[in-house]
Amino acid sequence: MIHSLFLINASGDIFLEKHWKSVVSRSVCDYFFEALERATEPENVPPVIPTPHHFLINVLRHRIYFVAVIQSEVPPLFVIEFLHRVVDTFQDYFGVCTEAAIKDNVVVVYELLEEMLDNGFPLATESNILKELIKPPTILRTVVNTITGSTNVGEQLPTGQLSVVPWRRTGVKYTNNEAYFDVVEEIDAIIDKSGSTITAEIQGVVDACVKLTGMPDLTLSFMNPRLLDDVSFHPCVRFKRWEAERILSFIPPDGNFRLLSYHVSSQNLVAIPVYVKHNISFREGSSQGRFELTLGPKQTMGKAVESVLVSSQLPRGVLNANLNPSQGTYTFDPVTKLLSWDVGKINPQKLPSLKGSMSLQTGASKPDENPTINIQFKIQQLAISGLKVNRLDMYGEKYKPFKGIKYMTKAGKFQVRT
Amino acid sequence: MIHLIMDTFLRYLKEREQEQLVKILSFMFYIFRHDDLKEMLDSNKDSLKLEAMKRIVAMIARGKNTSDLFPAVVKNVACKNIEVKKLVYVYLVRYAEEQQDLALLSISTFQRGLKDPNQLIRASALRVLSSIRVTIIVPIMMLAIKEAASDMSPYVRKTAAHAIPKLHSLDPEQKDQLIEVIEKLLADKTTLVAGSVVMAFEEVCPDRIDLIHKNYRKLCNLLIDVEEWGQVVIINMLTRYARTQFLNPNINESLLEDSSEKAFYASDDEEDEDKKAEAAALVKRKPYVMDPDHRLLLRNTKPLLQSRNAAVVMAVAQLYFHLAPKAEVGIIAKALVRLMRSHSEVQYVVLQNVATMTIKRRGMFEPYLKSFYIRSTDPTQIKILKLEVLTNLANETNISTILREFQTYIKSMDKDFVAASIQAIGRCATNIGEVRDTCLNGLVQLLSNRDELVVAESVVVIKKLLQMQPEQHSDIIKHMAKLIDNIQVPMARASILWLIGEYCEHVPKIAPDVLRKMAKTFTNEEDIVKLQIINLAAKLYLTNSKQTKLLTQYVLNLAKYDQNYDIRDRARFIRQLIVPTDKSGALSKYAKKLFLALKPAPVLESPFKDRDHFQLGSLSHLLNAKAGGYQELPEWPESAPDPSVRNVEVKDSVCARRTVLTGPEGAGSVPVNMILLAHLTESDSGSGSESASASDESGSGSESEESGEETESEKEEEDEEKEKKRKKRLDKTKAKKPAEESAERCAIHTSYQINTIAPSGSIKMYELLHRITGEGLAVEYCFSRQPFSPDPNMVAVQIQFTNNTNSETKNLHIEEPRLQSGMRIREFAEIGLQPTGESVTVVMGIDFCDSTQAANFQLCTHTRKFFVSIQPPVGELMTPVFLTENDFKKEQGKLMGMNEISEKLTLGEKCVNEHVIVERVTATANLSRVPCGSDKECRFAGKTVSSGCLVLVTVTTKEGGRAQLTVNCEKMVIGTMLVKDIMQALSQ
């Protein structure tokens, strides 16, 4: 399956290599560099690159290319999904997944990769099992290790791999037993020129942070589970129970995990929380263009729209922008032509606006393309689909856990065409 | 020792010249480079060793060669510190291949590890041992694998499965022995091993399908509990397996298509042959019956569409695409659309597969059209794939929305994407005649675009569109002729010239002028344009030689001295062909025909056409080229291979009887069963229904026959009767064989369900014996709704005994059943001993003869007897039947008149939607839902357990919470009672 893995940074240096079968020379990456050169943007490198003897499957995350070398037929998604899982694990261990973090923890990285694949086939990818095998580095532990000479590798042999619930560590103990659930919904939408919605969808996830002693068996029920059109579960969720009763019943992994991701059917009308009034125009012949943008809240269920960030890729002909925001700050990068405006909170009484002019290349004709406006925002304490958790019950353990639910709505891929 | 070398070195220096110094120093550096590391490794402090190993591993990670440290590192293979040990393993596996001899030093450590009492140590020893790629140790590895394959611990067996492909790649000659190990491990029943051994199977012997037969059902049933990576491998393998073992579920449809096509193209002289072929097709078109194993696979993979792992979802999607009946493939669309929210690499692969699917099954993705709309932030490669999907999805009804979308795309800043959008518009226009003119007008407007690339792309697409109907568009051709002055892109120029040449008769005035202009710039043009200039000249010469003779001569002369030999050749060839000379051959007479022949319009088709002969989701499909190790997806077999190869002999009383039968007599009985099966399921052919239901029927058929005869034979002599009975039982078991199999399979299935999932709370418990009347023994029962495996005509009743007394209860059993005539009971095995405070659950079977009369019997312990009775609600007397909508209607048509009971009712407050209705009805009666086109109607089907009469239920909802309930059933009593119960459930 996966023969070797190369990690390549943004400037094209191979800074880590790992082989699971016989060694593949790093010169194989030359084919990757060729493809990288051909691609205009970093994200346009084809995920699968055939070479005379191998296939390179790569993913780009955190500006690092993870290039896996394959020798024979294997489902490409299998490799891609695995590489993403590797990145997630690194992030889980080191907080960030950057070149520096990987280089600093190269031994832990190597130990992790060794455990995750055997002969190129995934062996242990559950973070709970891995954490039992290899303890994540913390500042405290690093200090202790240097003084006492003890190690990051778990002294006990892992039992998780042998249990019926491979995702949960055994012998978990906490003094404060708590279970937190975050319901986060993202709105993906395309709004057209006139402000009408072309497509809008809600994608949601339920992320959990469960710190409970022993082997708790949880059930989580929703007030309105019919809203969920399409769901995908963490392997711990009992599918049959969901099918029959629409209840999530599971023995949770220890720590942070994504319990559920869901899609709210597009038949339901999606509430669009913000509206944009825009007037971006270029006059023929003159080297000036007008730029006007006003944001306002629409269907927010009485909640405040926060952390609003507007960005737009202006046409290549634009040299500079001279704008005046009513609140927040804006930046314009004359090289990439990216305009971004950090608005902050929308005050319904005084709508934020950004007005001014753009200077164009003299002599160049008026650009005929229109920029699209991307919007990011957050609304706390609201799940825009109306999804509500009904109750959370725990069985199998005697103590009373502390339970908490948080709702949040965010903009996903929220675009306004002009 | 270092001092010694240094001394020699200094002496050496004196003798040698200066220039050698550098060379030697670098050599010395190479030798002593890792000296400090060696020292650290040799020390007896673990912390120093660890530090050294960490540095070495860091060097390996950076790709530095540290092979010279091999001896120093290998010494530490037996180190007590677990992290040092692990890092030594990492090093060892990396360099063992280069240092084969030294690597052997470590082997004994692992051999010792293989015998460790701790399973995890055994596993890790095997893992490292098998990763050392040294040919000498092949026999040792082989031995270790064989031993580990029969280890007690499933984890060690899993590791053994992982070791198999390693050994195979090291020494392919071990294949035969390894296959034996694989065969053994395939029979393993734990989920831990399943994924790994199938992976080994795929790498070592993917063509040995015969090894899978016996394990097929087990793999299907284990699938949901296997770890996600194993699931992918198993599903892919099972897809291939199913293609060799089952019949094409869409065979009838494809035959229909074929014959209609044939009829359309048939010419007179072929008629006879055609008739024969048709007749053959008719013979072949016998009702399709889905193999229950085929259904099992589809059913057990379906929940995995909800997996969080994109690879698993894709694997299930391709399985459904390749194996499911057309009507069921649709369910994968939603899951695939969900994956589009994932990382862009995942999107890329999914879109490639969706593009292939949309060509074959467009309808599937139509509801999700908007999910493929393009955002300006998508990477270009994703945009282009989405465009491909949108184009494939375009049809008469949605084309206007799609074209409006495309209009915004051509204003994008991403020029590659704009070009692709224009191509897409062209393809929509060729595929859908209604919009051709609209598209053409839109594209002509683009000709005035400022961006040259956009114009060029439009020209190329317009050229292709014009070729379809040139007469009506001479003004467009004129417009394009004007463009030649401005456009510089060679492909576009060439396209314009070709158009003018081809349709020079429509633009007789402009064409010669264009040629004049082009003759001027000929020398500066690109090759592709030059060829078209020659072409244009030739065509004009033939149609309008008066005006263009000289120009043509001029162009041909220029071409004669061109640098490109292609152009020189072309010029020479054309001159001979068109310019009449004495020597010109016979061909020149036909020059006009040659050049101005009617050319068929080009077909604009998707690059994803016909890609589905590769297994979807595979690397080969993505690349559209066979990758090494790709296993072809076999075509469906003409007739299904023997399904009995998948039968597994289970140590069970029921099965033991069957095994005896599969002697000489049993072998002959198989085809009879098959015919019976086919006959019985004819009515619901194509539905892909569980043939479990059908086989149940076959069982019940023989059953009733037997009971009828039994009463007759009562009068006869005892001896005769006995013999007859025995014979009949033989017959019966023969006929029931498939039924038993499926029931057995269900039993396996359910037992596994019970293991993983707690019995759902929706099953209602009834009290059989109260704690007080039972003097401490409480008995509850419920209708588990599982098929009762020893006898499919019985209703399974699950009984739970709870011993609340202070003493043990012994010899729990049933005595003296007092039953209505025809009713039968199959008792549970006696419970020998029940300790105090514990609960025991058993299952017994009761044949209620399709009546709600109570079954009375005595429950006995070693001290007491209790009279108890079980009365079934009418809804529990049936089992679900899977019908298609058509079959349902057909069956309903047969059960009209007095067999139909219809009632109006008002729905209860909570019955607001379809889902609640379905829930209520299925809670009341053990029925299954029948798919239905209308959302106002819910249909359910089942059959009575004992006699197998169909029970069809329809609930039609109307305005204002009113509804109509219809029950069709041959047994009117059952029907009336069922109507009452369902009414009550719905109006609550």
Coordinates of N, CA, C and O in Angstrom, one line a residue, chain A residues 345-400:
Chain A
K345 N -18.1 43.2 14.9 CA -19.5 42.9 15.2 C -20.4 43.9 14.4 O -20.1 45.0 14.2
I346 N -21.5 43.3 13.9 CA -22.4 44.2 13.2 C -23.4 44.8 14.1 O -24.1 44.1 14.9
N347 N -23.4 46.1 14.1 CA -24.4 46.9 15.0 C -25.6 47.2 14.1 O -25.5 48.0 13.1
P348 N -26.8 46.7 14.4 CA -27.9 46.9 13.5 C -28.3 48.4 13.4 O -28.9 48.8 12.5
Q349 N -28.0 49.1 14.5 CA -28.4 50.6 14.4 C -27.4 51.3 13.4 O -27.9 52.2 12.7
K350 N -26.2 50.9 13.4 CA -25.2 51.6 12.5 C -24.5 50.6 11.7 O -23.6 49.9 12.1
L351 N -25.0 50.4 10.5 CA -24.5 49.3 9.6 C -23.1 49.6 9.2 O -22.8 50.8 8.8
P352 N -22.2 48.7 9.2 CA -20.9 48.9 8.8 C -20.8 49.0 7.2 O -21.5 48.3 6.5
S353 N -20.0 49.9 6.8 CA -19.9 50.1 5.3 C -18.4 50.4 5.0 O -17.6 50.8 5.8
L354 N -18.1 50.1 3.8 CA -16.7 50.4 3.2 C -16.9 51.1 1.9 O -17.4 50.5 1.0
K355 N -16.5 52.3 1.8 CA -16.7 53.1 0.6 C -15.4 53.7 0.1 O -14.5 54.0 0.9
G356 N -15.3 53.9 -1.2 CA -14.1 54.6 -1.6 C -13.9 54.4 -3.1 O -14.8 53.9 -3.8
S357 N -12.7 54.6 -3.5 CA -12.4 54.4 -5.0 C -11.2 53.5 -5.2 O -10.4 53.2 -4.3
M358 N -11.1 52.9 -6.4 CA -10.0 52.0 -6.7 C -9.3 52.7 -7.9 O -9.9 53.2 -8.8
S359 N -8.0 52.6 -7.9 CA -7.3 53.2 -9.1 C -6.9 52.0 -10.0 O -6.4 51.0 -9.5
L360 N -7.1 52.2 -11.2 CA -6.8 51.2 -12.2 C -5.5 51.5 -13.0 O -5.1 52.7 -13.0
Q361 N -5.0 50.6 -13.6 CA -3.9 50.8 -14.5 C -4.3 51.8 -15.6 O -5.3 51.6 -16.2
T362 N -3.5 52.8 -15.8 CA -3.9 53.8 -16.8 C -3.8 53.1 -18.2 O -2.8 52.4 -18.5
G363 N -4.7 53.4 -19.0 CA -4.7 52.9 -20.4 C -5.3 51.5 -20.5 O -5.8 51.2 -21.6
A364 N -5.3 50.8 -19.5 CA -5.9 49.4 -19.6 C -7.4 49.6 -19.7 O -8.0 50.5 -19.1
S365 N -8.0 48.7 -20.4 CA -9.5 48.8 -20.5 C -10.2 48.3 -19.2 O -9.5 47.6 -18.4
K366 N -11.4 48.6 -19.1 CA -12.1 48.2 -17.9 C -12.2 46.7 -17.8 O -12.5 46.0 -18.8
P367 N -11.9 46.2 -16.6 CA -12.0 44.7 -16.5 C -13.4 44.2 -16.6 O -14.4 44.9 -16.1
D368 N -13.6 43.2 -17.3 CA -15.0 42.7 -17.5 C -15.4 41.6 -16.5 O -16.5 41.2 -16.6
E369 N -14.5 41.3 -15.6 CA -15.0 40.3 -14.6 C -15.4 41.0 -13.4 O -14.9 42.1 -13.1
N370 N -16.3 40.4 -12.6 CA -16.7 40.9 -11.4 C -16.1 40.1 -10.2 O -16.2 38.9 -10.2
P371 N -15.7 40.8 -9.2 CA -15.1 40.1 -8.1 C -16.3 39.5 -7.2 O -17.4 40.0 -7.2
T372 N -16.0 38.4 -6.6 CA -17.0 37.8 -5.7 C -16.6 38.2 -4.3 O -15.4 38.4 -4.0
I373 N -17.5 38.3 -3.4 CA -17.3 38.7 -2.0 C -17.5 37.5 -1.1 O -18.5 36.9 -1.1
N374 N -16.4 37.2 -0.3 CA -16.5 36.1 0.6 C -16.7 36.6 2.0 O -16.0 37.6 2.4
I375 N -17.6 36.1 2.7 CA -18.0 36.6 4.1 C -17.8 35.5 5.1 O -18.2 34.4 4.9
Q376 N -17.2 35.9 6.2 CA -17.1 35.0 7.3 C -17.8 35.7 8.5 O -17.6 36.9 8.7
F377 N -18.5 34.9 9.3 CA -19.1 35.5 10.5 C -19.3 34.4 11.5 O -19.2 33.2 11.2
K378 N -19.7 34.8 12.7 CA -20.0 33.9 13.8 C -21.2 34.4 14.5 O -21.4 35.6 14.7
I379 N -22.1 33.5 14.9 CA -23.2 33.8 15.8 C -23.2 32.9 16.9 O -23.3 31.6 16.7
Q380 N -23.0 33.4 18.1 CA -22.9 32.5 19.3 C -24.3 32.1 19.7 O -25.3 32.9 19.5
Q381 N -24.4 31.0 20.4 CA -25.6 30.6 21.1 C -26.8 30.4 20.1 O -27.9 30.7 20.4
L382 N -26.5 30.0 18.9 CA -27.6 29.8 17.9 C -27.2 28.7 17.0 O -26.0 28.7 16.4
A383 N -28.1 27.7 16.8 CA -27.9 26.7 15.7 C -28.9 27.1 14.7 O -30.1 27.1 14.9
I384 N -28.5 27.6 13.5 CA -29.4 28.3 12.6 C -30.4 27.3 12.1 O -31.5 27.8 11.7
S385 N -30.2 26.0 12.1 CA -31.2 25.1 11.6 C -32.3 24.9 12.6 O -33.4 24.4 12.3
G386 N -32.1 25.3 13.8 CA -33.1 25.1 14.9 C -32.9 23.8 15.6 O -33.7 23.4 16.4
L387 N -31.8 23.1 15.3 CA -31.5 21.8 16.0 C -31.3 22.1 17.5 O -30.6 23.0 17.9
K388 N -31.9 21.2 18.3 CA -31.7 21.4 19.8 C -31.5 20.0 20.4 O -32.1 19.1 20.1
V389 N -30.5 20.0 21.3 CA -30.3 18.8 22.0 C -31.3 18.7 23.1 O -31.6 19.6 23.8
N390 N -32.0 17.5 23.2 CA -33.0 17.3 24.2 C -32.4 16.9 25.5 O -32.6 17.6 26.5
R391 N -31.7 15.8 25.6 CA -31.1 15.4 26.8 C -29.9 14.5 26.6 O -29.8 13.9 25.6
L392 N -29.1 14.5 27.6 CA -28.0 13.6 27.6 C -28.0 12.7 28.8 O -28.1 13.2 30.0
D393 N -28.0 11.4 28.7 CA -28.1 10.5 29.8 C -26.8 9.7 29.8 O -26.3 9.4 28.8
M394 N -26.5 9.3 31.0 CA -25.3 8.4 31.1 C -25.7 7.1 31.9 O -26.4 7.1 32.9
Y395 N -25.3 6.0 31.4 CA -25.5 4.7 32.0 C -24.2 4.1 32.3 O -23.2 4.4 31.7
G396 N -24.2 3.1 33.1 CA -23.0 2.3 33.3 C -22.0 2.8 34.4 O -21.1 2.1 34.8
E397 N -22.2 4.1 34.8 CA -21.3 4.6 35.9 C -22.2 5.2 36.9 O -23.3 5.7 36.6
K398 N -21.7 5.3 38.1 CA -22.5 5.8 39.2 C -22.5 7.3 39.4 O -23.5 7.9 39.8
Y399 N -21.4 7.9 39.1 CA -21.3 9.4 39.5 C -22.2 10.2 38.6 O -22.7 9.8 37.6
K400 N -22.3 11.5 39.0 CA -23.1 12.4 38.2 C -22.1 13.3 37.4 O -21.4 14.1 38.0

